[in-house]
Each structure stands twice: as structure tokens, then as C-alpha cells.
Amino acid sequence: MKLTEHNVTPEHIFHKRRQLIALLGSSSIASLLPKTSIANDKQDSRSALSFSPQSENTLSLTPENKVIGYNNFYEFGVEKGSPAYYARDFKSTPWQLEINGEVEKPLILDHQDLLTKFPLEERIYRFRCVEAWSMVIPWIGFPLASLLKSVSPTSKAKYVVFETLYDPEQMPGQKNPFFGGNIDYPYIEGLTMQEAMNPLTLMSVGLYGKTLAPQSGAPIRLVVPWKYGFKSIKSIVKITLTEKRPLTTWVKLAPHEYGFYANVNPNVDHPRWSQASERVIGSGGLFDITRQPTLMFNGYAEQVAHLYTDLDLRINY
Ligand SMILES: Nc1nc2c(c(=O)[nH]1)N[C@H]1C(S)=C(S)[C@@H](COP(=O)(O)O)O[C@H]1N2
Ligand SMILES: [Mo]
């Protein structure tokens, strides 16, 4: 059994607290309660997925409550607990994911297609944010390569561009620039065609056996395990194959701090902090302060180093 707030709280106290929260409504006392505990009292919108489990794993998983409680999703606020709270009513059905641009067979996938068109598999990956914290997450999804092959890229396709939903009514960070970290929305990311076709690159529709929670990027997000987390764009509505490299969200915001490649690299520091080590989320203690050395390409050098043999990684950070 997994330890969630629900099953560690005695049943009668759990229900009392629900009543109390309902009673308080949006009063000032309710606003003093920790936001995450209110969010956790809500009905869970996730459903079970069928997928082929990963057969072997040596990494120790980050607890599920950390994976869905400590998030970066600026559309729902910049604090780590904000996405779980402000995305609690996010509607990811119906959904449309459009794939077009330099392709012979453009495609539109609806919500059901995302879960059924390609066989789902579990991928337990290290996940490393540029802010120097890390997790290990049991993702569920399908290779981006499978999706790209199905649209038949033209010979002009050199980059794959991804776009997050733009919906200020649902995403308070898009409505209010201060709340949303002053990002120019929609959030845009991109990969080279070779990176996109690498077998590690995953389109994820779930984690820990269930569909994605809104704060994790429901209903579909990218996972590129050898790159800093900001490349792993959430809640994708559009994928465009292009000839030219796109201007991606973080490069546009601060090009001297965030590059297009964003490969995890212990030898190339961020201008404001070292990337040589990382804080392990869920390692225990009050502040998860246990650190471990950062691995080159986040531990996936064997699978991806060949993509960058001609690049100076200090210049192409
Ligand atoms: N649309 C969108 N995608 C996003 C972000 C975001 O703010 N908006 N944050 C990125 C960053 S910085 C990280 S570290 C990861 C965090 O993913 P997680 O919250 O599932 O751990 O999502 C990435 N994808
Ligand atoms: Mo990040």
C-alpha cells in the first residue's frame, strides 16, 4: 500500500477535516490551511492504465506524493506546491493533440487516442531539473519516435517543436504575468530530429500506474531524461516539425542562463549555481538536503553521447 495523506489520516479525522474545509469555504481561515492538504482532500481524477512494466530497475523511486506535490508548471504558479493546488480542477478532456508541419501525413489525436494508439510501456527514469534537484519517476508512455514515424516526416524536417495549451481561464499563470513567472505563453520547447527519434525520448501519459495528474502535465507531456527538466514540456496540444530551430520559452526569457540543448552536465555550471551535484527529492529529513553527484547526460551517456560528438557543450549548453 502506498502512503498517501488519505490512508495515513484516521478515517474519522479525514472526514471531519473535509467537513471543516467545506464549512470554511473560501473564508480567511481556510486560506491559512496548507494548500496541498486541501488539494489532497479532493477526488483523485487519475485512472489506472494498462502498460507493460519495466522488467529491471536499480534506481530507487521518488515517493509518489513528492512526484505529484513538488512541481514546476508555471502556468499554475511558480511555487513548488502551486501546480497541485491551482490545477486541481484542470480539464484535460476533451483534448486534441495536433501533429503537422514538415510531415506527409498530419494527424490529430483525441484524448482516447493518446492512451490507445500506441502500446504503453513503463520507463523508470532519472529526472533532473536545472535548479539542481532530482527525482526518479516511473513514467508510462510511448516513444516519441513511434508517433513521428506515423506522420512520415519530410526530408526538410530538422526540428520538432512542442506547444502547451494556452487557456488563461484555466491557467492563472497565463492570465497574470506575475503569477506565471513573467513567461510569454504558450510554453514552447523543441528538440532536434535526432534527439526526438532517440529511443529514450518518451511521450508520457501517466506515472505510478495511473494517468497523469494535472500538475504533472495531463493528459500528455514530453520526457527527455538526459536533459534538464524544462525541456520536458507539459500538457501538449501541438507538435510541429520544422526546418528551422524554434525560439524556445527559456532561451527567449534568459538566453545566457538556459540553452536550446540543456543537456545535464556536471561540468558546465549555471551562471548562478553549480551543476556538479543535485539535491535528491524524497531522500528524507525536513528539507531533502541529501546531495549526490550529477551524472553526465543524467546517466544516459551511453545512449545519447553520440548525438553531440561534434558540439562544444560549453558553447551549446
Ligand atoms: N508547460 C510547461 N511545461 C513544463 C514547465 C512549465 O512551467 N510549463 N516546467 C518544466 C520544468 S522547469 C520542469 S523541472 C518539469 C517539472 O516536471 P514535474 O513537475 O512533473 O516534475 O516540467 C517542465 N515542463
Ligand atoms: Mo526545471
Tab-separated table of C-alpha atoms and ligand atoms in Angstrom:
chain	number	residue	atom	x	y	z
A	1	MET	CA	0.000	0.000	0.000
A	2	LYS	CA	1.242	3.476	-0.776
A	3	LEU	CA	1.282	6.070	1.952
A	4	THR	CA	-0.908	8.943	0.925
A	5	GLU	CA	-2.347	11.585	3.161
A	6	HIS	CA	-5.670	9.832	2.776
A	7	ASN	CA	-4.615	6.498	4.198
A	8	VAL	CA	-2.349	7.771	6.954
A	9	THR	CA	-5.086	10.045	8.318
A	10	PRO	CA	-7.566	8.142	10.501
A	11	GLU	CA	-10.860	7.926	8.634
A	12	HIS	CA	-12.980	9.951	11.082
A	13	ILE	CA	-10.454	12.782	11.280
A	14	PHE	CA	-10.138	12.785	7.496
A	15	HIS	CA	-13.904	13.266	7.090
A	16	LYS	CA	-14.133	15.817	9.900
A	17	ARG	CA	-11.486	17.842	8.182
A	18	ARG	CA	-13.307	17.644	4.861
A	19	GLN	CA	-16.422	18.960	6.580
A	20	LEU	CA	-14.423	21.694	8.241
A	21	ILE	CA	-12.885	22.750	4.951
A	22	ALA	CA	-16.305	22.705	3.261
A	23	LEU	CA	-17.689	24.807	6.097
A	24	LEU	CA	-14.876	27.332	5.931
A	25	GLY	CA	-15.248	27.659	2.188
A	26	SER	CA	-13.107	30.488	0.924
A	27	SER	CA	-13.011	32.319	4.266
A	28	SER	CA	-9.780	33.698	5.580
A	29	ILE	CA	-9.321	30.763	7.967
A	30	ALA	CA	-9.496	28.296	5.090
A	31	SER	CA	-6.773	30.239	3.330
A	32	LEU	CA	-4.490	29.621	6.309
A	33	LEU	CA	-4.652	25.846	5.890
A	34	PRO	CA	-1.823	24.442	3.792
A	35	LYS	CA	-2.988	24.439	0.184
A	36	THR	CA	-1.689	20.969	-0.546
A	37	SER	CA	-3.784	19.403	2.215
A	38	ILE	CA	-6.931	20.894	0.685
A	39	ALA	CA	-5.927	19.681	-2.758
A	40	ASN	CA	-5.280	16.175	-1.435
A	41	ASP	CA	-8.781	16.016	0.036
A	42	LYS	CA	-10.279	16.308	-3.422
A	43	GLN	CA	-11.408	13.369	-5.518
A	44	ASP	CA	-8.456	11.972	-7.447
A	45	SER	CA	-9.034	12.483	-11.183
A	46	ARG	CA	-6.476	9.849	-12.222
A	47	SER	CA	-7.402	6.427	-13.576
A	48	ALA	CA	-5.489	3.134	-13.842
A	49	LEU	CA	-3.546	2.416	-17.051
A	50	SER	CA	-2.586	-0.887	-18.622
A	51	PHE	CA	1.007	-0.996	-19.774
A	52	SER	CA	3.992	-3.326	-19.936
A	53	PRO	CA	6.008	-2.850	-16.762
A	54	GLN	CA	9.745	-2.267	-16.913
A	55	SER	CA	11.379	-5.606	-16.148
A	56	GLU	CA	14.509	-4.427	-14.342
A	57	ASN	CA	15.246	-1.396	-12.233
A	58	THR	CA	18.090	-0.496	-9.901
A	59	LEU	CA	17.072	3.115	-9.135
A	60	SER	CA	15.107	3.928	-6.002
A	61	LEU	CA	11.843	5.648	-6.822
A	62	THR	CA	10.897	9.094	-5.535
A	63	PRO	CA	7.760	8.752	-3.373
A	64	GLU	CA	4.595	9.396	-5.370
A	65	ASN	CA	3.438	12.221	-3.088
A	66	LYS	CA	6.658	14.117	-3.905
A	67	VAL	CA	6.306	13.466	-7.635
A	68	ILE	CA	2.817	14.989	-7.668
A	69	GLY	CA	3.342	17.542	-4.895
A	70	TYR	CA	6.665	19.205	-5.777
A	71	ASN	CA	6.255	20.533	-9.306
A	72	ASN	CA	7.292	23.138	-11.830
A	73	PHE	CA	4.367	24.174	-14.021
A	74	TYR	CA	4.416	27.961	-14.178
A	75	GLU	CA	1.020	28.139	-15.867
A	76	PHE	CA	-0.260	27.269	-12.378
A	77	GLY	CA	2.141	29.428	-10.353
A	78	VAL	CA	5.842	29.404	-9.569
A	79	GLU	CA	5.817	27.872	-6.067
A	80	LYS	CA	6.512	24.127	-5.937
A	81	GLY	CA	3.149	23.428	-4.253
A	82	SER	CA	1.126	25.719	-6.529
A	83	PRO	CA	0.503	23.381	-9.508
A	84	ALA	CA	-1.059	20.666	-7.302
A	85	TYR	CA	-3.439	23.253	-5.888
A	86	TYR	CA	-4.243	25.556	-8.807
A	87	ALA	CA	-4.512	22.739	-11.370
A	88	ARG	CA	-6.873	20.670	-9.212
A	89	ASP	CA	-9.879	21.385	-11.470
A	90	PHE	CA	-7.954	21.434	-14.759
A	91	LYS	CA	-9.941	19.834	-17.595
A	92	SER	CA	-7.886	17.604	-19.863
A	93	THR	CA	-10.919	16.007	-21.540
A	94	PRO	CA	-11.763	16.649	-24.286
A	95	TRP	CA	-8.255	17.143	-25.668
A	96	GLN	CA	-6.693	17.483	-29.099
A	97	LEU	CA	-3.052	16.990	-29.992
A	98	GLU	CA	-2.241	18.164	-33.489
A	99	ILE	CA	0.895	16.992	-35.345
A	100	ASN	CA	1.774	18.872	-38.511
A	101	GLY	CA	4.417	20.943	-40.338
A	102	GLU	CA	7.057	19.086	-42.354
A	103	VAL	CA	5.110	15.810	-42.446
A	104	GLU	CA	3.386	13.880	-45.198
A	105	LYS	CA	0.527	12.670	-43.007
A	106	PRO	CA	-0.636	15.311	-40.498
A	107	LEU	CA	-2.520	13.852	-37.575
A	108	ILE	CA	-4.955	14.877	-34.852
A	109	LEU	CA	-5.186	12.714	-31.764
A	110	ASP	CA	-8.040	12.961	-29.271
A	111	HIS	CA	-7.830	12.080	-25.591
A	112	GLN	CA	-8.665	8.418	-26.150
A	113	ASP	CA	-6.100	8.107	-28.977
A	114	LEU	CA	-3.367	9.319	-26.610
A	115	LEU	CA	-3.972	6.301	-24.371
A	116	THR	CA	-4.658	3.658	-27.019
A	117	LYS	CA	-2.983	4.408	-30.364
A	118	PHE	CA	0.499	3.310	-29.261
A	119	PRO	CA	1.362	0.471	-26.834
A	120	LEU	CA	2.116	1.888	-23.390
A	121	GLU	CA	5.253	0.953	-21.522
A	122	GLU	CA	6.767	1.868	-18.189
A	123	ARG	CA	10.083	3.778	-18.176
A	124	ILE	CA	11.788	4.405	-14.872
A	125	TYR	CA	13.997	7.437	-15.477
A	126	ARG	CA	16.140	9.835	-13.510
A	127	PHE	CA	14.687	13.328	-13.788
A	128	ARG	CA	16.941	16.355	-13.242
A	129	CYS	CA	15.749	19.959	-13.006
A	130	VAL	CA	18.124	22.784	-13.982
A	131	GLU	CA	17.541	24.072	-10.421
A	132	ALA	CA	19.763	21.185	-9.214
A	133	TRP	CA	17.197	18.843	-7.688
A	134	SER	CA	16.388	15.357	-8.919
A	135	MET	CA	13.826	12.562	-8.738
A	136	VAL	CA	13.382	9.038	-10.125
A	137	ILE	CA	9.964	8.654	-11.753
A	138	PRO	CA	8.148	5.568	-13.094
A	139	TRP	CA	6.675	7.132	-16.242
A	140	ILE	CA	4.202	5.417	-18.555
A	141	GLY	CA	4.059	6.332	-22.206
A	142	PHE	CA	5.247	5.583	-25.713
A	143	PRO	CA	8.355	6.575	-27.686
A	144	LEU	CA	8.033	9.907	-29.491
A	145	ALA	CA	9.701	8.078	-32.400
A	146	SER	CA	6.579	5.893	-32.832
A	147	LEU	CA	4.389	8.976	-33.156
A	148	LEU	CA	6.808	10.713	-35.550
A	149	LYS	CA	7.117	7.663	-37.797
A	150	SER	CA	3.329	7.555	-38.083
A	151	VAL	CA	3.211	11.056	-39.634
A	152	SER	CA	6.036	10.445	-42.172
A	153	PRO	CA	8.428	13.409	-41.706
A	154	THR	CA	9.599	15.079	-44.939
A	155	SER	CA	13.303	15.456	-45.737
A	156	LYS	CA	13.062	19.096	-44.586
A	157	ALA	CA	12.171	18.151	-41.014
A	158	LYS	CA	15.146	19.101	-38.800
A	159	TYR	CA	13.436	20.094	-35.523
A	160	VAL	CA	10.393	19.092	-33.513
A	161	VAL	CA	8.543	21.943	-31.799
A	162	PHE	CA	6.109	21.393	-28.903
A	163	GLU	CA	3.447	23.749	-27.590
A	164	THR	CA	1.493	23.695	-24.298
A	165	LEU	CA	-2.200	24.542	-24.106
A	166	TYR	CA	-2.989	28.271	-23.988
A	167	ASP	CA	-6.069	28.763	-21.813
A	168	PRO	CA	-5.856	31.716	-19.402
A	169	GLU	CA	-9.282	30.872	-17.957
A	170	GLN	CA	-7.907	27.568	-16.678
A	171	MET	CA	-4.292	28.618	-16.199
A	172	PRO	CA	-3.949	31.528	-13.768
A	173	GLY	CA	-0.264	31.975	-14.625
A	174	GLN	CA	-1.220	32.804	-18.210
A	175	LYS	CA	-3.731	35.377	-17.033
A	176	ASN	CA	-1.430	37.129	-14.581
A	177	PRO	CA	2.222	37.624	-15.639
A	178	PHE	CA	3.407	37.967	-12.030
A	179	PHE	CA	1.728	34.726	-11.009
A	180	GLY	CA	3.073	32.948	-14.093
A	181	GLY	CA	6.724	33.902	-13.735
A	182	ASN	CA	6.630	36.501	-16.496
A	183	ILE	CA	6.779	33.864	-19.217
A	184	ASP	CA	5.473	34.626	-22.689
A	185	TYR	CA	2.825	31.890	-23.097
A	186	PRO	CA	2.189	29.434	-24.660
A	187	TYR	CA	5.195	27.498	-23.350
A	188	ILE	CA	7.300	26.254	-26.281
A	189	GLU	CA	10.013	23.598	-26.375
A	190	GLY	CA	11.976	21.858	-29.083
A	191	LEU	CA	14.341	19.033	-29.973
A	192	THR	CA	16.463	18.196	-32.962
A	193	MET	CA	15.011	15.424	-35.102
A	194	GLN	CA	17.798	13.062	-33.920
A	195	GLU	CA	17.011	13.795	-30.272
A	196	ALA	CA	13.310	13.327	-30.903
A	197	MET	CA	13.880	9.958	-32.584
A	198	ASN	CA	16.145	8.648	-29.804
A	199	PRO	CA	14.516	5.621	-28.158
A	200	LEU	CA	14.757	7.232	-24.696
A	201	THR	CA	12.532	10.174	-25.680
A	202	LEU	CA	9.096	9.484	-24.275
A	203	MET	CA	5.605	10.889	-24.680
A	204	SER	CA	4.214	10.284	-21.211
A	205	VAL	CA	0.536	9.829	-20.376
A	206	GLY	CA	0.972	8.555	-16.838
A	207	LEU	CA	3.143	7.729	-13.870
A	208	TYR	CA	2.949	5.322	-10.929
A	209	GLY	CA	0.449	3.189	-12.870
A	210	LYS	CA	-2.132	5.931	-13.407
A	211	THR	CA	-2.914	8.676	-15.877
A	212	LEU	CA	-1.089	11.952	-15.249
A	213	ALA	CA	-2.350	14.322	-12.574
A	214	PRO	CA	-2.932	17.835	-13.960
A	215	GLN	CA	0.158	19.174	-12.169
A	216	SER	CA	2.284	16.533	-13.933
A	217	GLY	CA	1.158	17.710	-17.380
A	218	ALA	CA	-2.083	15.857	-18.138
A	219	PRO	CA	-3.066	14.437	-20.485
A	220	ILE	CA	0.285	14.165	-22.303
A	221	ARG	CA	3.772	15.560	-21.744
A	222	LEU	CA	7.280	15.034	-23.036
A	223	VAL	CA	10.043	13.321	-21.015
A	224	VAL	CA	13.653	13.722	-22.158
A	225	PRO	CA	15.636	12.099	-19.347
A	226	TRP	CA	19.141	13.285	-20.332
A	227	LYS	CA	18.122	16.963	-20.487
A	228	TYR	CA	17.184	19.479	-17.807
A	229	GLY	CA	13.541	19.239	-16.812
A	230	PHE	CA	12.404	22.404	-18.584
A	231	LYS	CA	12.713	20.578	-21.915
A	232	SER	CA	10.048	18.100	-20.727
A	233	ILE	CA	7.070	20.260	-21.720
A	234	LYS	CA	3.635	19.533	-20.223
A	235	SER	CA	0.026	19.406	-21.454
A	236	ILE	CA	0.965	19.431	-25.146
A	237	VAL	CA	-1.582	20.493	-27.793
A	238	LYS	CA	0.670	20.895	-30.810
A	239	ILE	CA	3.747	19.261	-32.323
A	240	THR	CA	5.226	20.887	-35.432
A	241	LEU	CA	8.108	19.542	-37.498
A	242	THR	CA	10.196	22.398	-38.860
A	243	GLU	CA	13.272	23.206	-40.898
A	244	LYS	CA	14.390	25.968	-38.515
A	245	ARG	CA	15.271	25.787	-34.837
A	246	PRO	CA	12.454	27.313	-32.749
A	247	LEU	CA	12.932	30.059	-30.167
A	248	THR	CA	12.018	28.107	-27.042
A	249	THR	CA	10.493	29.570	-23.876
A	250	TRP	CA	13.517	29.580	-21.551
A	251	VAL	CA	16.019	30.579	-24.237
A	252	LYS	CA	13.782	33.546	-25.034
A	253	LEU	CA	13.472	34.502	-21.357
A	254	ALA	CA	17.175	34.242	-20.398
A	255	PRO	CA	19.473	33.040	-23.208
A	256	HIS	CA	22.666	33.381	-21.156
A	257	GLU	CA	21.237	31.023	-18.495
A	258	TYR	CA	19.252	28.462	-20.494
A	259	GLY	CA	20.313	26.965	-23.800
A	260	PHE	CA	18.470	25.084	-26.509
A	261	TYR	CA	20.300	21.807	-25.776
A	262	ALA	CA	20.057	21.853	-21.959
A	263	ASN	CA	21.857	18.532	-21.616
A	264	VAL	CA	22.505	17.590	-17.989
A	265	ASN	CA	26.207	18.234	-17.497
A	266	PRO	CA	28.114	18.333	-14.184
A	267	ASN	CA	30.975	20.245	-15.856
A	268	VAL	CA	29.006	23.207	-17.172
A	269	ASP	CA	27.596	25.320	-14.346
A	270	HIS	CA	24.555	27.528	-14.477
A	271	PRO	CA	25.776	31.172	-14.237
A	272	ARG	CA	24.220	31.421	-10.760
A	273	TRP	CA	24.871	27.952	-9.282
A	274	SER	CA	26.931	24.783	-9.647
A	275	GLN	CA	25.578	21.803	-11.568
A	276	ALA	CA	28.184	19.401	-10.114
A	277	SER	CA	25.729	17.939	-7.602
A	278	GLU	CA	21.976	17.728	-7.046
A	279	ARG	CA	19.501	17.619	-4.154
A	280	VAL	CA	17.640	14.301	-4.010
A	281	ILE	CA	13.920	14.958	-3.578
A	282	GLY	CA	12.308	12.466	-1.206
A	283	SER	CA	15.610	11.465	0.361
A	284	GLY	CA	14.165	12.210	3.776
A	285	GLY	CA	14.542	14.779	6.507
A	286	LEU	CA	12.725	18.047	6.572
A	287	PHE	CA	14.314	19.697	3.543
A	288	ASP	CA	15.528	16.783	1.407
A	289	ILE	CA	19.059	18.087	1.670
A	290	THR	CA	20.860	14.858	0.701
A	291	ARG	CA	23.014	15.566	-2.337
A	292	GLN	CA	24.554	13.278	-4.941
A	293	PRO	CA	26.947	13.928	-7.820
A	294	THR	CA	25.349	14.947	-11.118
A	295	LEU	CA	25.911	12.369	-13.867
A	296	MET	CA	26.931	13.301	-17.413
A	297	PHE	CA	23.788	13.297	-19.577
A	298	ASN	CA	21.993	12.427	-16.316
A	299	GLY	CA	23.379	8.893	-16.517
A	300	TYR	CA	22.323	8.257	-20.124
A	301	ALA	CA	25.649	8.985	-21.876
A	302	GLU	CA	25.807	5.516	-23.397
A	303	GLN	CA	22.528	6.095	-25.236
A	304	VAL	CA	22.931	9.757	-26.245
A	305	ALA	CA	26.554	10.971	-26.183
A	306	HIS	CA	26.920	10.112	-29.889
A	307	LEU	CA	24.401	12.862	-30.723
A	308	TYR	CA	26.815	15.545	-29.526
A	309	THR	CA	30.288	14.434	-30.638
A	310	ASP	CA	30.652	17.451	-32.955
A	311	LEU	CA	29.405	20.004	-30.414
A	312	ASP	CA	31.291	22.047	-27.814
A	313	LEU	CA	28.942	21.529	-24.862
A	314	ARG	CA	30.203	24.693	-23.127
A	315	ILE	CA	29.008	26.801	-26.044
A	316	ASN	CA	25.986	24.659	-26.855
A	317	TYR	CA	24.677	24.447	-23.261
B	1	LIG	N1	4.137	23.879	-19.922
B	1	LIG	C1	5.110	23.738	-19.016
B	1	LIG	N2	5.890	22.650	-19.042
B	1	LIG	C2	6.885	22.499	-18.109
B	1	LIG	C3	7.128	23.512	-17.141
B	1	LIG	C4	6.268	24.656	-17.140
B	1	LIG	O1	6.411	25.582	-16.313
B	1	LIG	N3	5.265	24.741	-18.089
B	1	LIG	N4	8.180	23.366	-16.248
B	1	LIG	C5	9.289	22.498	-16.672
B	1	LIG	C6	10.267	22.265	-15.615
B	1	LIG	S1	11.300	23.553	-15.238
B	1	LIG	C7	10.410	21.059	-15.023
B	1	LIG	S2	11.662	20.757	-13.923
B	1	LIG	C8	9.445	19.979	-15.264
B	1	LIG	C9	8.851	19.526	-13.957
B	1	LIG	O2	8.080	18.373	-14.125
B	1	LIG	P1	7.368	17.728	-12.866
B	1	LIG	O3	6.655	18.838	-12.129
B	1	LIG	O4	6.429	16.700	-13.398
B	1	LIG	O5	8.466	17.135	-12.005
B	1	LIG	O6	8.382	20.356	-16.136
B	1	LIG	C10	8.784	21.172	-17.231
B	1	LIG	N5	7.661	21.374	-18.141
B	2	MO	MO	13.092	22.641	-14.094
